[in-house]
Amino acid sequence: MTDSPPELELYNLQGCPYCAKVRRALDDLDLDYQTHDVPRSRSDRDAVHAASGQRGVPVLVDRSNGIEGMPESDDIVAYLYEEYGDGETPPPSGIVDRVLSALF
């Protein structure tokens, strides 16, 4: 048996709200993924740069669909719901989510 890399990988920075948004989407869709926590300093994010050509996070890798390094949280969330969510609309996030949660 070979240890193959996970299909979905997320380059993540603890405390980053954009990364949290992507993790919420991955969890909402009940997807298995591996998280790579990156250094706070952008100049030390060599693994992110190797995966995506840039040093910002979040970055998603989806081996099953040839996605080598997708940046931008909104793009990642939209992609995840389109690809894995059976056409579901992503739930609201940020302030909209907090307001809706308070109402219901």
PDB file of N, CA and C in Angstrom:
ATOM      1  N   MET A   1       0.839  -1.181   0.000  1.00  0.00           N
ATOM      2  CA  MET A   1       0.000   0.000   0.000  1.00  0.00           C
ATOM      3  C   MET A   1       0.881   1.240   0.000  1.00  0.00           C
ATOM      4  N   THR A   2       0.598   2.196  -0.870  1.00  0.00           N
ATOM      5  CA  THR A   2       1.382   3.423  -0.936  1.00  0.00           C
ATOM      6  C   THR A   2       0.630   4.547  -0.232  1.00  0.00           C
ATOM      7  N   ASP A   3       1.402   5.426   0.371  1.00  0.00           N
ATOM      8  CA  ASP A   3       0.814   6.606   0.995  1.00  0.00           C
ATOM      9  C   ASP A   3       0.731   7.698  -0.061  1.00  0.00           C
ATOM     10  N   SER A   4      -0.443   7.908  -0.599  1.00  0.00           N
ATOM     11  CA  SER A   4      -0.610   8.949  -1.599  1.00  0.00           C
ATOM     12  C   SER A   4      -1.014  10.245  -0.907  1.00  0.00           C
ATOM     13  N   PRO A   5      -0.637  11.364  -1.484  1.00  0.00           N
ATOM     14  CA  PRO A   5      -1.007  12.638  -0.872  1.00  0.00           C
ATOM     15  C   PRO A   5      -2.522  12.822  -0.927  1.00  0.00           C
ATOM     16  N   PRO A   6      -3.069  13.600  -0.001  1.00  0.00           N
ATOM     17  CA  PRO A   6      -4.522  13.837  -0.011  1.00  0.00           C
ATOM     18  C   PRO A   6      -4.934  14.575  -1.279  1.00  0.00           C
ATOM     19  N   GLU A   7      -6.168  14.367  -1.673  1.00  0.00           N
ATOM     20  CA  GLU A   7      -6.680  15.040  -2.863  1.00  0.00           C
ATOM     21  C   GLU A   7      -6.813  16.544  -2.638  1.00  0.00           C
ATOM     22  N   LEU A   8      -7.288  16.942  -1.456  1.00  0.00           N
ATOM     23  CA  LEU A   8      -7.480  18.358  -1.133  1.00  0.00           C
ATOM     24  C   LEU A   8      -6.488  18.778  -0.054  1.00  0.00           C
ATOM     25  N   GLU A   9      -5.806  19.891  -0.305  1.00  0.00           N
ATOM     26  CA  GLU A   9      -4.873  20.447   0.660  1.00  0.00           C
ATOM     27  C   GLU A   9      -5.131  21.943   0.758  1.00  0.00           C
ATOM     28  N   LEU A  10      -5.043  22.467   1.975  1.00  0.00           N
ATOM     29  CA  LEU A  10      -5.253  23.886   2.211  1.00  0.00           C
ATOM     30  C   LEU A  10      -4.039  24.463   2.901  1.00  0.00           C
ATOM     31  N   TYR A  11      -3.453  25.477   2.285  1.00  0.00           N
ATOM     32  CA  TYR A  11      -2.393  26.249   2.927  1.00  0.00           C
ATOM     33  C   TYR A  11      -3.089  27.325   3.737  1.00  0.00           C
ATOM     34  N   ASN A  12      -2.827  27.336   5.037  1.00  0.00           N
ATOM     35  CA  ASN A  12      -3.633  28.033   6.017  1.00  0.00           C
ATOM     36  C   ASN A  12      -2.743  28.797   7.001  1.00  0.00           C
ATOM     37  N   LEU A  13      -3.233  29.934   7.456  1.00  0.00           N
ATOM     38  CA  LEU A  13      -2.569  30.706   8.508  1.00  0.00           C
ATOM     39  C   LEU A  13      -3.532  30.809   9.673  1.00  0.00           C
ATOM     40  N   GLN A  14      -3.119  30.339  10.839  1.00  0.00           N
ATOM     41  CA  GLN A  14      -3.970  30.419  12.017  1.00  0.00           C
ATOM     42  C   GLN A  14      -4.345  31.877  12.284  1.00  0.00           C
ATOM     43  N   GLY A  15      -5.620  32.114  12.549  1.00  0.00           N
ATOM     44  CA  GLY A  15      -6.108  33.463  12.825  1.00  0.00           C
ATOM     45  C   GLY A  15      -6.509  34.244  11.597  1.00  0.00           C
ATOM     46  N   CYS A  16      -6.308  33.695  10.418  1.00  0.00           N
ATOM     47  CA  CYS A  16      -6.654  34.385   9.167  1.00  0.00           C
ATOM     48  C   CYS A  16      -8.145  34.185   8.879  1.00  0.00           C
ATOM     49  N   PRO A  17      -8.932  35.264   8.803  1.00  0.00           N
ATOM     50  CA  PRO A  17     -10.370  35.103   8.554  1.00  0.00           C
ATOM     51  C   PRO A  17     -10.680  34.531   7.168  1.00  0.00           C
ATOM     52  N   TYR A  18      -9.843  34.800   6.192  1.00  0.00           N
ATOM     53  CA  TYR A  18     -10.060  34.270   4.842  1.00  0.00           C
ATOM     54  C   TYR A  18      -9.835  32.761   4.823  1.00  0.00           C
ATOM     55  N   CYS A  19      -8.829  32.304   5.571  1.00  0.00           N
ATOM     56  CA  CYS A  19      -8.573  30.874   5.690  1.00  0.00           C
ATOM     57  C   CYS A  19      -9.723  30.194   6.432  1.00  0.00           C
ATOM     58  N   ALA A  20     -10.225  30.856   7.473  1.00  0.00           N
ATOM     59  CA  ALA A  20     -11.347  30.309   8.240  1.00  0.00           C
ATOM     60  C   ALA A  20     -12.575  30.138   7.352  1.00  0.00           C
ATOM     61  N   LYS A  21     -12.788  31.078   6.448  1.00  0.00           N
ATOM     62  CA  LYS A  21     -13.924  30.987   5.519  1.00  0.00           C
ATOM     63  C   LYS A  21     -13.819  29.736   4.653  1.00  0.00           C
ATOM     64  N   VAL A  22     -12.621  29.445   4.165  1.00  0.00           N
ATOM     65  CA  VAL A  22     -12.414  28.258   3.335  1.00  0.00           C
ATOM     66  C   VAL A  22     -12.560  26.990   4.174  1.00  0.00           C
ATOM     67  N   ARG A  23     -12.012  26.987   5.398  1.00  0.00           N
ATOM     68  CA  ARG A  23     -12.170  25.810   6.266  1.00  0.00           C
ATOM     69  C   ARG A  23     -13.642  25.551   6.566  1.00  0.00           C
ATOM     70  N   ARG A  24     -14.434  26.610   6.793  1.00  0.00           N
ATOM     71  CA  ARG A  24     -15.876  26.433   7.020  1.00  0.00           C
ATOM     72  C   ARG A  24     -16.534  25.763   5.825  1.00  0.00           C
ATOM     73  N   ALA A  25     -16.173  26.183   4.613  1.00  0.00           N
ATOM     74  CA  ALA A  25     -16.751  25.584   3.409  1.00  0.00           C
ATOM     75  C   ALA A  25     -16.353  24.117   3.291  1.00  0.00           C
ATOM     76  N   LEU A  26     -15.087  23.809   3.507  1.00  0.00           N
ATOM     77  CA  LEU A  26     -14.619  22.422   3.445  1.00  0.00           C
ATOM     78  C   LEU A  26     -15.350  21.561   4.474  1.00  0.00           C
ATOM     79  N   ASP A  27     -15.521  22.097   5.681  1.00  0.00           N
ATOM     80  CA  ASP A  27     -16.214  21.351   6.732  1.00  0.00           C
ATOM     81  C   ASP A  27     -17.705  21.235   6.432  1.00  0.00           C
ATOM     82  N   ASP A  28     -18.317  22.305   5.924  1.00  0.00           N
ATOM     83  CA  ASP A  28     -19.740  22.284   5.586  1.00  0.00           C
ATOM     84  C   ASP A  28     -20.032  21.226   4.523  1.00  0.00           C
ATOM     85  N   LEU A  29     -19.107  21.074   3.596  1.00  0.00           N
ATOM     86  CA  LEU A  29     -19.263  20.088   2.526  1.00  0.00           C
ATOM     87  C   LEU A  29     -18.769  18.698   2.945  1.00  0.00           C
ATOM     88  N   ASP A  30     -18.293  18.605   4.182  1.00  0.00           N
ATOM     89  CA  ASP A  30     -17.820  17.340   4.743  1.00  0.00           C
ATOM     90  C   ASP A  30     -16.720  16.719   3.884  1.00  0.00           C
ATOM     91  N   LEU A  31     -15.774  17.557   3.465  1.00  0.00           N
ATOM     92  CA  LEU A  31     -14.669  17.110   2.624  1.00  0.00           C
ATOM     93  C   LEU A  31     -13.446  16.805   3.479  1.00  0.00           C
ATOM     94  N   ASP A  32     -12.752  15.749   3.138  1.00  0.00           N
ATOM     95  CA  ASP A  32     -11.483  15.438   3.793  1.00  0.00           C
ATOM     96  C   ASP A  32     -10.399  16.271   3.129  1.00  0.00           C
ATOM     97  N   TYR A  33      -9.564  16.878   3.967  1.00  0.00           N
ATOM     98  CA  TYR A  33      -8.481  17.695   3.434  1.00  0.00           C
ATOM     99  C   TYR A  33      -7.348  17.743   4.439  1.00  0.00           C
ATOM    100  N   GLN A  34      -6.177  18.057   3.934  1.00  0.00           N
ATOM    101  CA  GLN A  34      -5.006  18.221   4.783  1.00  0.00           C
ATOM    102  C   GLN A  34      -4.702  19.711   4.876  1.00  0.00           C
ATOM    103  N   THR A  35      -4.405  20.163   6.079  1.00  0.00           N
ATOM    104  CA  THR A  35      -4.061  21.562   6.295  1.00  0.00           C
ATOM    105  C   THR A  35      -2.557  21.694   6.459  1.00  0.00           C
ATOM    106  N   HIS A  36      -1.996  22.678   5.778  1.00  0.00           N
ATOM    107  CA  HIS A  36      -0.587  23.033   5.951  1.00  0.00           C
ATOM    108  C   HIS A  36      -0.564  24.416   6.583  1.00  0.00           C
ATOM    109  N   ASP A  37      -0.227  24.486   7.871  1.00  0.00           N
ATOM    110  CA  ASP A  37      -0.115  25.785   8.518  1.00  0.00           C
ATOM    111  C   ASP A  37       1.170  26.453   8.054  1.00  0.00           C
ATOM    112  N   VAL A  38       1.050  27.712   7.664  1.00  0.00           N
ATOM    113  CA  VAL A  38       2.182  28.440   7.099  1.00  0.00           C
ATOM    114  C   VAL A  38       2.695  29.466   8.107  1.00  0.00           C
ATOM    115  N   PRO A  39       3.945  29.890   7.940  1.00  0.00           N
ATOM    116  CA  PRO A  39       4.497  30.917   8.824  1.00  0.00           C
ATOM    117  C   PRO A  39       3.758  32.249   8.663  1.00  0.00           C
ATOM    118  N   ARG A  40       3.746  33.020   9.716  1.00  0.00           N
ATOM    119  CA  ARG A  40       3.112  34.333   9.678  1.00  0.00           C
ATOM    120  C   ARG A  40       3.825  35.260   8.682  1.00  0.00           C
ATOM    121  N   SER A  41       5.137  35.167   8.620  1.00  0.00           N
ATOM    122  CA  SER A  41       5.924  36.002   7.715  1.00  0.00           C
ATOM    123  C   SER A  41       5.771  35.516   6.272  1.00  0.00           C
ATOM    124  N   ARG A  42       5.302  36.411   5.393  1.00  0.00           N
ATOM    125  CA  ARG A  42       5.122  36.042   3.986  1.00  0.00           C
ATOM    126  C   ARG A  42       6.418  35.566   3.343  1.00  0.00           C
ATOM    127  N   SER A  43       7.529  36.170   3.728  1.00  0.00           N
ATOM    128  CA  SER A  43       8.806  35.811   3.102  1.00  0.00           C
ATOM    129  C   SER A  43       9.246  34.390   3.440  1.00  0.00           C
ATOM    130  N   ASP A  44       8.648  33.797   4.476  1.00  0.00           N
ATOM    131  CA  ASP A  44       8.992  32.430   4.865  1.00  0.00           C
ATOM    132  C   ASP A  44       8.028  31.393   4.300  1.00  0.00           C
ATOM    133  N   ARG A  45       7.115  31.778   3.450  1.00  0.00           N
ATOM    134  CA  ARG A  45       6.086  30.863   2.924  1.00  0.00           C
ATOM    135  C   ARG A  45       6.513  30.221   1.599  1.00  0.00           C
ATOM    136  N   ASP A  46       7.640  29.540   1.649  1.00  0.00           N
ATOM    137  CA  ASP A  46       8.169  28.925   0.440  1.00  0.00           C
ATOM    138  C   ASP A  46       7.258  27.823  -0.096  1.00  0.00           C
ATOM    139  N   ALA A  47       6.612  27.058   0.793  1.00  0.00           N
ATOM    140  CA  ALA A  47       5.728  25.976   0.346  1.00  0.00           C
ATOM    141  C   ALA A  47       4.508  26.534  -0.385  1.00  0.00           C
ATOM    142  N   VAL A  48       3.973  27.641   0.099  1.00  0.00           N
ATOM    143  CA  VAL A  48       2.831  28.280  -0.569  1.00  0.00           C
ATOM    144  C   VAL A  48       3.267  28.771  -1.943  1.00  0.00           C
ATOM    145  N   HIS A  49       4.426  29.389  -1.989  1.00  0.00           N
ATOM    146  CA  HIS A  49       4.947  29.907  -3.255  1.00  0.00           C
ATOM    147  C   HIS A  49       5.168  28.773  -4.254  1.00  0.00           C
ATOM    148  N   ALA A  50       5.692  27.659  -3.770  1.00  0.00           N
ATOM    149  CA  ALA A  50       5.917  26.517  -4.665  1.00  0.00           C
ATOM    150  C   ALA A  50       4.598  25.975  -5.210  1.00  0.00           C
ATOM    151  N   ALA A  51       3.545  26.007  -4.401  1.00  0.00           N
ATOM    152  CA  ALA A  51       2.244  25.469  -4.826  1.00  0.00           C
ATOM    153  C   ALA A  51       1.483  26.418  -5.730  1.00  0.00           C
ATOM    154  N   SER A  52       1.637  27.739  -5.510  1.00  0.00           N
ATOM    155  CA  SER A  52       0.751  28.678  -6.201  1.00  0.00           C
ATOM    156  C   SER A  52       1.442  29.819  -6.932  1.00  0.00           C
ATOM    157  N   GLY A  53       2.732  29.984  -6.728  1.00  0.00           N
ATOM    158  CA  GLY A  53       3.426  31.090  -7.370  1.00  0.00           C
ATOM    159  C   GLY A  53       3.266  32.409  -6.644  1.00  0.00           C
ATOM    160  N   GLN A  54       2.599  32.411  -5.505  1.00  0.00           N
ATOM    161  CA  GLN A  54       2.459  33.621  -4.698  1.00  0.00           C
ATOM    162  C   GLN A  54       2.557  33.222  -3.225  1.00  0.00           C
ATOM    163  N   ARG A  55       2.554  34.184  -2.320  1.00  0.00           N
ATOM    164  CA  ARG A  55       2.795  33.877  -0.912  1.00  0.00           C
ATOM    165  C   ARG A  55       1.608  34.155   0.000  1.00  0.00           C
ATOM    166  N   GLY A  56       0.488  34.576  -0.569  1.00  0.00           N
ATOM    167  CA  GLY A  56      -0.701  34.830   0.229  1.00  0.00           C
ATOM    168  C   GLY A  56      -1.453  33.543   0.521  1.00  0.00           C
ATOM    169  N   VAL A  57      -2.287  33.575   1.536  1.00  0.00           N
ATOM    170  CA  VAL A  57      -3.151  32.444   1.881  1.00  0.00           C
ATOM    171  C   VAL A  57      -4.572  32.957   2.024  1.00  0.00           C
ATOM    172  N   PRO A  58      -5.540  32.099   1.848  1.00  0.00           N
ATOM    173  CA  PRO A  58      -5.472  30.658   1.661  1.00  0.00           C
ATOM    174  C   PRO A  58      -5.131  30.279   0.226  1.00  0.00           C
ATOM    175  N   VAL A  59      -4.636  29.049   0.085  1.00  0.00           N
ATOM    176  CA  VAL A  59      -4.377  28.437  -1.216  1.00  0.00           C
ATOM    177  C   VAL A  59      -4.897  27.006  -1.146  1.00  0.00           C
ATOM    178  N   LEU A  60      -5.658  26.617  -2.155  1.00  0.00           N
ATOM    179  CA  LEU A  60      -6.211  25.266  -2.230  1.00  0.00           C
ATOM    180  C   LEU A  60      -5.515  24.477  -3.327  1.00  0.00           C
ATOM    181  N   VAL A  61      -5.202  23.219  -3.030  1.00  0.00           N
ATOM    182  CA  VAL A  61      -4.723  22.265  -4.011  1.00  0.00           C
ATOM    183  C   VAL A  61      -5.778  21.169  -4.094  1.00  0.00           C
ATOM    184  N   ASP A  62      -6.220  20.858  -5.306  1.00  0.00           N
ATOM    185  CA  ASP A  62      -7.191  19.782  -5.528  1.00  0.00           C
ATOM    186  C   ASP A  62      -6.619  18.874  -6.606  1.00  0.00           C
ATOM    187  N   ARG A  63      -5.917  17.856  -6.175  1.00  0.00           N
ATOM    188  CA  ARG A  63      -5.234  16.953  -7.101  1.00  0.00           C
ATOM    189  C   ARG A  63      -6.200  16.237  -8.043  1.00  0.00           C
ATOM    190  N   SER A  64      -7.388  15.913  -7.566  1.00  0.00           N
ATOM    191  CA  SER A  64      -8.323  15.155  -8.401  1.00  0.00           C
ATOM    192  C   SER A  64      -8.810  15.970  -9.594  1.00  0.00           C
ATOM    193  N   ASN A  65      -8.701  17.293  -9.530  1.00  0.00           N
ATOM    194  CA  ASN A  65      -9.153  18.136 -10.628  1.00  0.00           C
ATOM    195  C   ASN A  65      -8.040  18.988 -11.238  1.00  0.00           C
ATOM    196  N   GLY A  66      -6.792  18.668 -10.904  1.00  0.00           N
ATOM    197  CA  GLY A  66      -5.666  19.373 -11.497  1.00  0.00           C
ATOM    198  C   GLY A  66      -5.471  20.798 -11.002  1.00  0.00           C
ATOM    199  N   ILE A  67      -6.025  21.118  -9.851  1.00  0.00           N
ATOM    200  CA  ILE A  67      -5.848  22.458  -9.275  1.00  0.00           C
ATOM    201  C   ILE A  67      -4.580  22.424  -8.440  1.00  0.00           C
ATOM    202  N   GLU A  68      -3.555  23.088  -8.921  1.00  0.00           N
ATOM    203  CA  GLU A  68      -2.251  23.038  -8.258  1.00  0.00           C
ATOM    204  C   GLU A  68      -2.080  24.100  -7.191  1.00  0.00           C
ATOM    205  N   GLY A  69      -2.831  25.161  -7.222  1.00  0.00           N
ATOM    206  CA  GLY A  69      -2.672  26.212  -6.223  1.00  0.00           C
ATOM    207  C   GLY A  69      -3.638  27.352  -6.476  1.00  0.00           C
ATOM    208  N   MET A  70      -4.882  27.211  -6.034  1.00  0.00           N
ATOM    209  CA  MET A  70      -5.896  28.243  -6.250  1.00  0.00           C
ATOM    210  C   MET A  70      -5.887  29.222  -5.069  1.00  0.00           C
ATOM    211  N   PRO A  71      -5.636  30.515  -5.336  1.00  0.00           N
ATOM    212  CA  PRO A  71      -5.684  31.515  -4.280  1.00  0.00           C
ATOM    213  C   PRO A  71      -7.075  32.167  -4.197  1.00  0.00           C
ATOM    214  N   GLU A  72      -7.235  33.069  -3.238  1.00  0.00           N
ATOM    215  CA  GLU A  72      -8.433  33.899  -3.049  1.00  0.00           C
ATOM    216  C   GLU A  72      -9.596  33.112  -2.449  1.00  0.00           C
ATOM    217  N   SER A  73      -9.947  33.454  -1.231  1.00  0.00           N
ATOM    218  CA  SER A  73     -10.959  32.708  -0.485  1.00  0.00           C
ATOM    219  C   SER A  73     -12.306  32.654  -1.198  1.00  0.00           C
ATOM    220  N   ASP A  74     -12.771  33.764  -1.766  1.00  0.00           N
ATOM    221  CA  ASP A  74     -14.068  33.744  -2.452  1.00  0.00           C
ATOM    222  C   ASP A  74     -14.053  32.801  -3.646  1.00  0.00           C
ATOM    223  N   ASP A  75     -12.966  32.803  -4.395  1.00  0.00           N
ATOM    224  CA  ASP A  75     -12.841  31.905  -5.543  1.00  0.00           C
ATOM    225  C   ASP A  75     -12.797  30.449  -5.091  1.00  0.00           C
ATOM    226  N   ILE A  76     -12.080  30.185  -4.008  1.00  0.00           N
ATOM    227  CA  ILE A  76     -11.973  28.817  -3.497  1.00  0.00           C
ATOM    228  C   ILE A  76     -13.334  28.318  -3.027  1.00  0.00           C
ATOM    229  N   VAL A  77     -14.042  29.140  -2.249  1.00  0.00           N
ATOM    230  CA  VAL A  77     -15.355  28.732  -1.735  1.00  0.00           C
ATOM    231  C   VAL A  77     -16.325  28.481  -2.885  1.00  0.00           C
ATOM    232  N   ALA A  78     -16.357  29.381  -3.855  1.00  0.00           N
ATOM    233  CA  ALA A  78     -17.248  29.198  -5.008  1.00  0.00           C
ATOM    234  C   ALA A  78     -16.894  27.901  -5.743  1.00  0.00           C
ATOM    235  N   TYR A  79     -15.607  27.654  -5.946  1.00  0.00           N
ATOM    236  CA  TYR A  79     -15.162  26.426  -6.612  1.00  0.00           C
ATOM    237  C   TYR A  79     -15.604  25.191  -5.836  1.00  0.00           C
ATOM    238  N   LEU A  80     -15.390  25.190  -4.524  1.00  0.00           N
ATOM    239  CA  LEU A  80     -15.744  24.027  -3.704  1.00  0.00           C
ATOM    240  C   LEU A  80     -17.231  23.712  -3.788  1.00  0.00           C
ATOM    241  N   TYR A  81     -18.082  24.741  -3.696  1.00  0.00           N
ATOM    242  CA  TYR A  81     -19.521  24.495  -3.755  1.00  0.00           C
ATOM    243  C   TYR A  81     -19.970  24.076  -5.154  1.00  0.00           C
ATOM    244  N   GLU A  82     -19.310  24.616  -6.169  1.00  0.00           N
ATOM    245  CA  GLU A  82     -19.658  24.225  -7.533  1.00  0.00           C
ATOM    246  C   GLU A  82     -19.222  22.787  -7.812  1.00  0.00           C
ATOM    247  N   GLU A  83     -18.024  22.445  -7.374  1.00  0.00           N
ATOM    248  CA  GLU A  83     -17.453  21.133  -7.680  1.00  0.00           C
ATOM    249  C   GLU A  83     -17.968  20.023  -6.766  1.00  0.00           C
ATOM    250  N   TYR A  84     -18.175  20.337  -5.496  1.00  0.00           N
ATOM    251  CA  TYR A  84     -18.491  19.299  -4.513  1.00  0.00           C
ATOM    252  C   TYR A  84     -19.833  19.493  -3.811  1.00  0.00           C
ATOM    253  N   GLY A  85     -20.540  20.564  -4.122  1.00  0.00           N
ATOM    254  CA  GLY A  85     -21.741  20.879  -3.367  1.00  0.00           C
ATOM    255  C   GLY A  85     -23.047  20.613  -4.069  1.00  0.00           C
ATOM    256  N   ASP A  86     -23.048  19.896  -5.164  1.00  0.00           N
ATOM    257  CA  ASP A  86     -24.286  19.578  -5.877  1.00  0.00           C
ATOM    258  C   ASP A  86     -25.104  20.828  -6.188  1.00  0.00           C
ATOM    259  N   GLY A  87     -24.420  21.885  -6.564  1.00  0.00           N
ATOM    260  CA  GLY A  87     -25.110  23.120  -6.932  1.00  0.00           C
ATOM    261  C   GLY A  87     -25.597  23.945  -5.770  1.00  0.00           C
ATOM    262  N   GLU A  88     -25.214  23.564  -4.547  1.00  0.00           N
ATOM    263  CA  GLU A  88     -25.631  24.334  -3.381  1.00  0.00           C
ATOM    264  C   GLU A  88     -25.024  25.730  -3.422  1.00  0.00           C
ATOM    265  N   THR A  89     -25.737  26.661  -2.829  1.00  0.00           N
ATOM    266  CA  THR A  89     -25.205  28.003  -2.670  1.00  0.00           C
ATOM    267  C   THR A  89     -24.422  28.051  -1.375  1.00  0.00           C
ATOM    268  N   PRO A  90     -23.225  28.622  -1.394  1.00  0.00           N
ATOM    269  CA  PRO A  90     -22.465  28.698  -0.152  1.00  0.00           C
ATOM    270  C   PRO A  90     -23.245  29.460   0.918  1.00  0.00           C
ATOM    271  N   PRO A  91     -23.156  29.012   2.167  1.00  0.00           N
ATOM    272  CA  PRO A  91     -23.815  29.763   3.226  1.00  0.00           C
ATOM    273  C   PRO A  91     -23.133  31.106   3.411  1.00  0.00           C
ATOM    274  N   PRO A  92     -23.845  32.090   3.941  1.00  0.00           N
ATOM    275  CA  PRO A  92     -23.220  33.395   4.151  1.00  0.00           C
ATOM    276  C   PRO A  92     -22.093  33.300   5.164  1.00  0.00           C
ATOM    277  N   SER A  93     -21.145  34.201   5.044  1.00  0.00           N
ATOM    278  CA  SER A  93     -20.038  34.224   5.990  1.00  0.00           C
ATOM    279  C   SER A  93     -19.827  35.649   6.468  1.00  0.00           C
ATOM    280  N   GLY A  94     -18.938  35.805   7.414  1.00  0.00           N
ATOM    281  CA  GLY A  94     -18.619  37.126   7.927  1.00  0.00           C
ATOM    282  C   GLY A  94     -19.777  37.753   8.659  1.00  0.00           C
ATOM    283  N   ILE A  95     -19.965  39.046   8.472  1.00  0.00           N
ATOM    284  CA  ILE A  95     -20.993  39.803   9.189  1.00  0.00           C
ATOM    285  C   ILE A  95     -22.395  39.317   8.823  1.00  0.00           C
ATOM    286  N   VAL A  96     -22.620  38.954   7.584  1.00  0.00           N
ATOM    287  CA  VAL A  96     -23.939  38.462   7.168  1.00  0.00           C
ATOM    288  C   VAL A  96     -24.292  37.206   7.949  1.00  0.00           C
ATOM    289  N   ASP A  97     -23.332  36.305   8.103  1.00  0.00           N
ATOM    290  CA  ASP A  97     -23.558  35.074   8.867  1.00  0.00           C
ATOM    291  C   ASP A  97     -23.899  35.391  10.313  1.00  0.00           C
ATOM    292  N   ARG A  98     -23.177  36.320  10.916  1.00  0.00           N
ATOM    293  CA  ARG A  98     -23.440  36.670  12.316  1.00  0.00           C
ATOM    294  C   ARG A  98     -24.816  37.292  12.492  1.00  0.00           C
ATOM    295  N   VAL A  99     -25.223  38.151  11.555  1.00  0.00           N
ATOM    296  CA  VAL A  99     -26.544  38.783  11.635  1.00  0.00           C
ATOM    297  C   VAL A  99     -27.653  37.745  11.467  1.00  0.00           C
ATOM    298  N   LEU A 100     -27.522  36.883  10.462  1.00  0.00           N
ATOM    299  CA  LEU A 100     -28.514  35.846  10.241  1.00  0.00           C
ATOM    300  C   LEU A 100     -28.601  34.877  11.407  1.00  0.00           C
ATOM    301  N   SER A 101     -27.462  34.532  11.981  1.00  0.00           N
ATOM    302  CA  SER A 101     -27.456  33.624  13.131  1.00  0.00           C
ATOM    303  C   SER A 101     -28.176  34.257  14.324  1.00  0.00           C
ATOM    304  N   ALA A 102     -28.016  35.546  14.493  1.00  0.00           N
ATOM    305  CA  ALA A 102     -28.672  36.237  15.605  1.00  0.00           C
ATOM    306  C   ALA A 102     -30.188  36.298  15.392  1.00  0.00           C
ATOM    307  N   LEU A 103     -30.634  36.366  14.150  1.00  0.00           N
ATOM    308  CA  LEU A 103     -32.063  36.468  13.851  1.00  0.00           C
ATOM    309  C   LEU A 103     -32.787  35.133  14.001  1.00  0.00           C
ATOM    310  N   PHE A 104     -32.083  34.061  13.718  1.00  0.00           N
ATOM    311  CA  PHE A 104     -32.731  32.743  13.724  1.00  0.00           C
ATOM    312  C   PHE A 104     -32.158  31.971  14.836  1.00  0.00           C
TER     313      PHE A 104
END
